[in-house]
Short mmCIF file of C-alpha atoms and ligand atoms in Angstrom, two decimals:
data_model
loop_
_atom_site.label_atom_id
_atom_site.label_comp_id
_atom_site.label_asym_id
_atom_site.label_seq_id
_atom_site.Cartn_x
_atom_site.Cartn_y
_atom_site.Cartn_z
CA MET K 533 62.24 -34.92 -18.60
CA LEU K 534 59.37 -34.81 -21.15
CA GLU K 535 59.03 -32.90 -24.01
CA GLN K 536 57.10 -29.34 -23.38
CA PRO K 537 54.21 -29.54 -25.98
CA THR K 538 53.23 -26.76 -28.37
CA LEU K 539 50.96 -24.57 -26.91
CA THR K 540 48.33 -21.74 -28.11
CA PHE K 541 49.41 -18.09 -27.38
CA GLY K 542 46.15 -18.77 -24.94
CA GLU K 543 46.82 -21.70 -23.33
CA TYR K 544 50.45 -20.74 -22.54
CA THR K 545 48.87 -17.09 -20.95
CA LEU K 546 46.24 -19.79 -19.08
CA VAL K 547 49.24 -21.13 -16.84
CA TYR K 548 51.15 -17.98 -16.52
CA ASN K 549 48.59 -16.35 -14.82
CA MET K 550 47.11 -19.22 -12.57
CA LEU K 551 50.71 -19.31 -11.89
CA SER K 552 50.91 -15.94 -11.06
CA PHE K 553 47.42 -15.86 -9.37
CA ALA K 554 48.97 -18.42 -7.08
CA ILE K 555 52.36 -17.05 -5.72
CA ALA K 556 49.76 -13.56 -5.21
CA ALA K 557 47.47 -15.40 -3.16
CA MET K 558 50.36 -17.55 -1.07
CA ILE K 559 52.34 -14.10 -0.18
CA PHE K 560 49.26 -12.42 0.88
CA SER K 561 46.89 -14.74 2.93
CA GLY K 562 51.11 -15.65 4.65
CA LEU K 563 50.63 -11.13 5.87
CA PHE K 564 47.29 -11.88 6.71
CA PHE K 565 47.93 -14.65 8.90
CA VAL K 566 51.02 -12.81 10.43
CA LEU K 567 48.80 -9.68 10.77
CA ALA K 568 46.09 -11.51 12.77
CA ARG K 569 48.44 -13.65 15.30
CA ASP K 570 47.10 -11.09 17.74
CA ARG K 571 43.05 -12.07 17.44
CA VAL K 572 44.20 -15.79 18.67
CA ALA K 573 45.63 -16.90 22.28
CA PRO K 574 48.35 -17.68 22.68
CA LYS K 575 48.01 -21.14 22.50
CA TYR K 576 46.55 -21.35 19.68
CA ARG K 577 49.32 -18.83 17.42
CA ILE K 578 51.81 -21.92 16.31
CA SER K 579 48.74 -23.03 14.29
CA LEU K 580 49.48 -19.84 12.35
CA VAL K 581 52.86 -19.65 12.23
CA VAL K 582 52.69 -23.35 10.91
CA SER K 583 49.90 -21.98 8.05
CA THR K 584 52.67 -18.96 7.27
CA LEU K 585 55.60 -21.56 6.81
CA VAL K 586 53.32 -23.51 4.58
CA VAL K 587 52.18 -20.86 2.36
CA GLY K 588 55.77 -18.97 2.54
CA ILE K 589 57.48 -22.44 1.05
CA ALA K 590 54.76 -22.54 -1.55
CA ALA K 591 55.10 -18.91 -2.57
CA TYR K 592 58.56 -20.02 -3.41
CA HIS K 593 58.29 -22.73 -5.06
CA TYR K 594 55.47 -21.23 -7.13
CA LEU K 595 58.50 -18.62 -7.61
CA ARG K 596 60.64 -21.27 -8.94
CA ILE K 597 57.89 -22.62 -11.06
CA PHE K 598 57.10 -19.98 -13.01
CA ASN K 599 59.96 -18.58 -13.70
CA SER K 600 60.73 -22.19 -15.11
CA TRP K 601 57.63 -22.11 -17.41
CA GLU K 602 58.78 -18.74 -18.90
CA ALA K 603 62.12 -20.18 -19.50
CA ALA K 604 60.64 -23.51 -20.70
CA TYR K 605 58.86 -21.99 -23.46
CA MET K 606 59.82 -19.08 -26.86
CA ILE K 607 57.32 -17.50 -28.65
CA THR K 608 56.97 -18.61 -32.40
CA ASP K 609 56.83 -15.88 -35.73
CA ALA K 610 52.97 -17.13 -35.42
CA GLY K 611 52.05 -16.85 -31.75
CA ASN K 612 52.35 -19.86 -30.50
CA TYR K 613 54.44 -21.04 -27.52
CA ILE K 614 57.11 -24.15 -28.58
CA ALA K 615 58.97 -26.11 -25.90
CA SER K 616 62.86 -23.67 -26.25
CA GLY K 617 64.48 -26.91 -24.81
CA LYS K 618 65.11 -25.97 -21.73
CA PRO K 619 63.09 -28.51 -19.11
CA PHE K 620 60.42 -27.16 -17.19
CA ASN K 621 60.87 -28.43 -13.94
CA ASP K 622 57.94 -29.97 -12.46
CA ALA K 623 59.47 -31.51 -9.38
CA TYR K 624 59.17 -28.15 -7.26
CA ARG K 625 55.42 -29.11 -6.78
CA TYR K 626 56.27 -32.37 -5.82
CA ILE K 627 59.40 -30.89 -3.27
CA ASP K 628 57.10 -28.40 -1.98
CA TRP K 629 54.06 -30.74 -1.43
CA LEU K 630 56.69 -33.50 0.59
CA LEU K 631 57.46 -29.73 2.88
CA THR K 632 54.09 -28.63 3.33
CA VAL K 633 51.51 -31.71 3.25
CA PRO K 634 53.00 -32.89 6.62
CA LEU K 635 52.35 -29.09 7.82
CA LEU K 636 48.85 -29.10 6.54
CA VAL K 637 48.19 -32.00 9.29
CA VAL K 638 49.98 -30.54 11.40
CA GLU K 639 48.43 -27.55 11.40
CA LEU K 640 45.02 -29.24 11.94
CA VAL K 641 45.81 -31.66 15.19
CA LEU K 642 47.77 -28.65 16.86
CA VAL K 643 44.70 -25.79 16.52
CA ILE K 644 42.39 -28.64 17.68
CA GLY K 645 44.61 -29.53 21.30
CA LEU K 646 44.57 -32.89 21.93
CA ALA K 647 46.31 -34.31 24.74
CA LYS K 648 49.64 -34.28 24.27
CA ASP K 649 50.02 -38.25 24.04
CA LYS K 650 47.34 -38.85 21.25
CA GLN K 651 48.85 -36.18 19.51
CA SER K 652 51.89 -37.22 18.82
CA SER K 653 50.91 -40.78 17.80
CA MET K 654 48.22 -38.81 16.10
CA LEU K 655 50.58 -36.71 14.37
CA THR K 656 53.48 -39.48 13.37
CA LYS K 657 50.91 -41.54 11.57
CA LEU K 658 49.73 -38.47 9.73
CA VAL K 659 52.89 -37.04 9.02
CA ILE K 660 54.73 -40.66 7.61
CA ALA K 661 51.54 -41.47 5.62
CA ALA K 662 51.57 -37.89 3.95
CA PHE K 663 55.37 -38.52 3.06
CA LEU K 664 54.03 -41.73 1.51
CA MET K 665 52.00 -40.44 0.23
CA ILE K 666 53.95 -37.50 -2.46
CA LEU K 667 56.92 -40.07 -2.42
CA LEU K 668 55.10 -42.56 -4.52
CA GLY K 669 53.06 -40.11 -6.67
CA TYR K 670 56.44 -38.76 -8.07
CA PRO K 671 57.73 -41.39 -9.93
CA GLY K 672 53.77 -41.77 -11.69
CA GLU K 673 53.31 -37.74 -12.53
CA ILE K 674 56.97 -38.29 -14.58
CA LEU K 675 55.72 -40.40 -16.88
CA MET K 676 52.50 -39.51 -18.88
CA ALA K 677 50.93 -42.17 -20.19
CA ASP K 678 47.34 -42.51 -21.92
CA SER K 679 46.10 -45.05 -19.54
CA MET K 680 44.75 -45.97 -16.20
CA PHE K 681 46.50 -49.64 -16.56
CA SER K 682 50.38 -48.29 -16.51
CA MET K 683 52.94 -47.66 -15.02
CA ARG K 684 51.13 -43.64 -13.51
CA GLY K 685 48.60 -45.52 -13.14
CA LEU K 686 50.30 -48.42 -10.85
CA TRP K 687 51.97 -45.61 -8.99
CA GLY K 688 49.00 -43.27 -8.86
CA LEU K 689 47.03 -46.66 -7.28
CA LEU K 690 50.33 -46.96 -4.46
CA SER K 691 49.95 -43.31 -3.50
CA THR K 692 45.73 -43.65 -2.93
CA ILE K 693 46.61 -46.18 -0.56
CA PRO K 694 48.59 -43.71 2.48
CA PHE K 695 45.94 -41.25 0.57
CA ILE K 696 42.83 -43.18 2.06
CA TYR K 697 44.18 -43.88 5.32
CA ILE K 698 44.77 -40.18 5.90
CA VAL K 699 41.52 -40.06 5.16
CA TYR K 700 40.33 -42.42 7.64
CA ILE K 701 42.42 -41.22 10.61
CA LEU K 702 40.89 -37.82 9.93
CA TRP K 703 37.33 -38.86 9.72
CA VAL K 704 37.46 -41.76 12.50
CA GLU K 705 39.57 -40.63 14.86
CA LEU K 706 40.21 -36.99 14.97
CA GLY K 707 36.27 -36.92 15.00
CA THR K 708 35.45 -38.69 17.88
CA ALA K 709 38.39 -36.31 19.40
CA MET K 710 36.13 -33.86 18.30
CA GLU K 711 33.32 -34.72 20.44
CA GLY K 712 34.25 -32.84 23.90
CA GLN K 713 34.58 -29.34 21.70
CA SER K 714 32.05 -26.61 21.73
CA GLY K 715 28.94 -26.64 18.84
CA GLN K 716 30.30 -23.74 17.37
CA VAL K 717 34.19 -25.45 16.93
CA GLN K 718 32.67 -28.37 15.83
CA VAL K 719 30.77 -27.01 13.00
CA LEU K 720 33.76 -25.37 11.63
CA PHE K 721 35.63 -28.63 11.93
CA ARG K 722 33.36 -29.82 9.94
CA ASN K 723 33.51 -27.36 7.38
CA ILE K 724 37.50 -27.83 7.52
CA ARG K 725 37.82 -31.47 6.74
CA LEU K 726 34.86 -30.98 3.99
CA LEU K 727 37.47 -28.03 2.12
CA LEU K 728 40.52 -30.75 2.99
CA LEU K 729 38.56 -33.24 1.07
CA ALA K 730 37.41 -32.28 -1.83
CA THR K 731 40.66 -29.94 -2.17
CA TRP K 732 43.14 -33.44 -1.63
CA GLY K 733 40.44 -34.95 -3.52
CA PHE K 734 41.19 -33.17 -6.46
CA TYR K 735 44.87 -33.72 -6.96
CA PRO K 736 44.13 -37.52 -7.98
CA ILE K 737 41.67 -36.46 -10.36
CA VAL K 738 44.37 -33.98 -11.91
CA TYR K 739 47.00 -36.55 -11.87
CA MET K 740 44.40 -38.57 -14.13
CA ALA K 741 44.21 -36.07 -16.30
CA PRO K 742 46.06 -38.30 -19.29
CA PHE K 743 43.78 -40.38 -19.17
CA PHE K 744 40.91 -38.66 -20.69
CA GLY K 745 42.00 -39.13 -23.52
CA TRP K 746 43.17 -35.07 -23.85
CA THR K 747 46.09 -33.97 -26.42
CA GLY K 748 49.71 -33.56 -24.64
CA ALA K 749 48.55 -29.69 -23.81
CA GLU K 750 45.39 -30.02 -22.88
CA SER K 751 46.35 -32.59 -20.30
CA GLU K 752 49.74 -30.11 -19.07
CA ILE K 753 47.36 -27.08 -18.90
CA ALA K 754 44.45 -29.50 -17.09
CA ILE K 755 47.72 -30.73 -14.56
CA GLN K 756 49.18 -26.79 -14.33
CA VAL K 757 45.59 -25.03 -13.95
CA GLY K 758 44.04 -27.53 -11.58
CA TYR K 759 47.14 -28.08 -8.86
CA SER K 760 47.16 -24.48 -8.77
CA ILE K 761 43.57 -23.88 -8.00
CA ALA K 762 43.72 -26.64 -5.47
CA ASP K 763 46.99 -25.29 -3.82
CA VAL K 764 46.06 -22.22 -3.64
CA LEU K 765 42.18 -23.61 -1.85
CA ALA K 766 44.47 -25.99 0.42
CA LYS K 767 47.30 -23.89 1.46
CA ALA K 768 45.18 -20.46 1.68
CA GLY K 769 41.65 -21.38 1.94
CA TYR K 770 42.60 -23.98 4.21
CA GLY K 771 44.90 -21.62 6.20
CA VAL K 772 42.23 -18.89 6.68
CA MET K 773 39.73 -21.16 8.00
CA ILE K 774 42.52 -22.61 10.78
CA TYR K 775 42.55 -19.18 11.77
CA ALA K 776 38.47 -19.60 11.91
CA ILE K 777 38.63 -22.22 14.55
CA ALA K 778 41.74 -20.77 16.69
CA ARG K 779 39.44 -17.34 16.83
CA ALA K 780 36.21 -19.03 17.71
CA LYS K 781 38.06 -21.16 19.89
CA SER K 782 40.15 -18.01 21.44
CA GLU K 783 36.38 -16.40 21.95
CA ALA K 784 35.04 -19.30 23.75
CA GLU K 785 37.87 -19.60 26.29
CA GLY K 786 37.20 -15.57 27.06
CA TYR K 787 39.98 -14.37 24.95
CA GLU K 788 40.09 -10.62 24.16
CA VAL K 789 41.84 -8.68 21.59
CA GLY K 790 44.34 -6.53 22.69
CA GLN K 791 44.28 -2.68 21.95
CA SER K 792 47.90 -3.87 19.65
CA ALA K 793 45.51 -6.18 16.96
CA VAL K 794 43.98 -5.62 14.50
CA SER K 795 40.83 -4.49 13.46
CA ALA K 796 38.47 -6.02 11.44
C1 RET I 2124 49.67 -28.17 -0.91
C2 RET I 2124 49.25 -29.54 -1.53
C3 RET I 2124 48.99 -30.31 -1.13
C4 RET I 2124 47.54 -30.00 0.19
C5 RET I 2124 48.62 -31.57 -2.06
C6 RET I 2124 48.00 -32.65 -2.10
C7 RET I 2124 48.04 -33.51 -3.01
C8 RET I 2124 47.85 -34.91 -2.87
C9 RET I 2124 46.53 -35.11 -2.18
C10 RET I 2124 48.32 -35.64 -3.87
C11 RET I 2124 47.43 -37.11 -4.11
C12 RET I 2124 48.15 -38.20 -4.89
C13 RET I 2124 47.31 -39.29 -5.08
C14 RET I 2124 46.39 -39.74 -3.67
C15 RET I 2124 47.53 -40.48 -5.50
C16 RET I 2124 48.42 -39.80 -7.19
C17 RET I 2124 49.27 -38.63 -6.95
C18 RET I 2124 49.32 -37.43 -5.75
C19 RET I 2124 50.42 -37.43 -5.27
C20 RET I 2124 48.81 -36.35 -6.90
#
């Protein structure tokens, strides 16, 4: 475990508030996915179920990260935050990603509704690649290094290989599979793919924070704040877009929202 860098009151509080915001975003987006269930046709509900699992798993881990952050620091008389001696456990993030990243690709593939054999072969490739990406990133994440040419850099590079593979499958293979879909669904699909690339692409940049010549405190803040923002967009924001796709497809297929549904 790394020694936590000393932080100013503002730095400590920024991370504290971001973690708290992430907990709220995960819990309440999950509530939305549950409540909006009846607004999509039954065959798309499984995607909303998976969205709910993703944000639920994330909410749990953010609670743990939040508690760990609080325990890792103590305030001095001068108002700075210094390491309490209790380690800050960053492994929660990686355990979270190990579970949620495969589920995020499952959500997308399910809502598109490919033929069964095509769907399972695509899911297998994507889920394995997602696992490898996260597993290879972790050994580097726990090593701080100020150069790209370090073990942190090497693990990051290895993790980028499955990352590029995932992007390739989503762009090329899934793109071809989308050709038969309606215009509106294709637009939504293009948007969610862009959201996925923009948010997932943000993680390797955040990972490189220690290489930018920043101090230990600056890197730590960039990593905690950066990953939290990316997680909210890539899980809660993405889930809302999955819902929009499911809703558009349900409408296009003539599904009517029943009396008991939430109205909006
Ligand atoms: C909800 C969590 C998500 C969507 C996490 C996604 C994480 C990544 C795309 C991480 C990628 C990484 C690399 C491509 C290289 C450096 C190490 C990682 C694990 C940060």
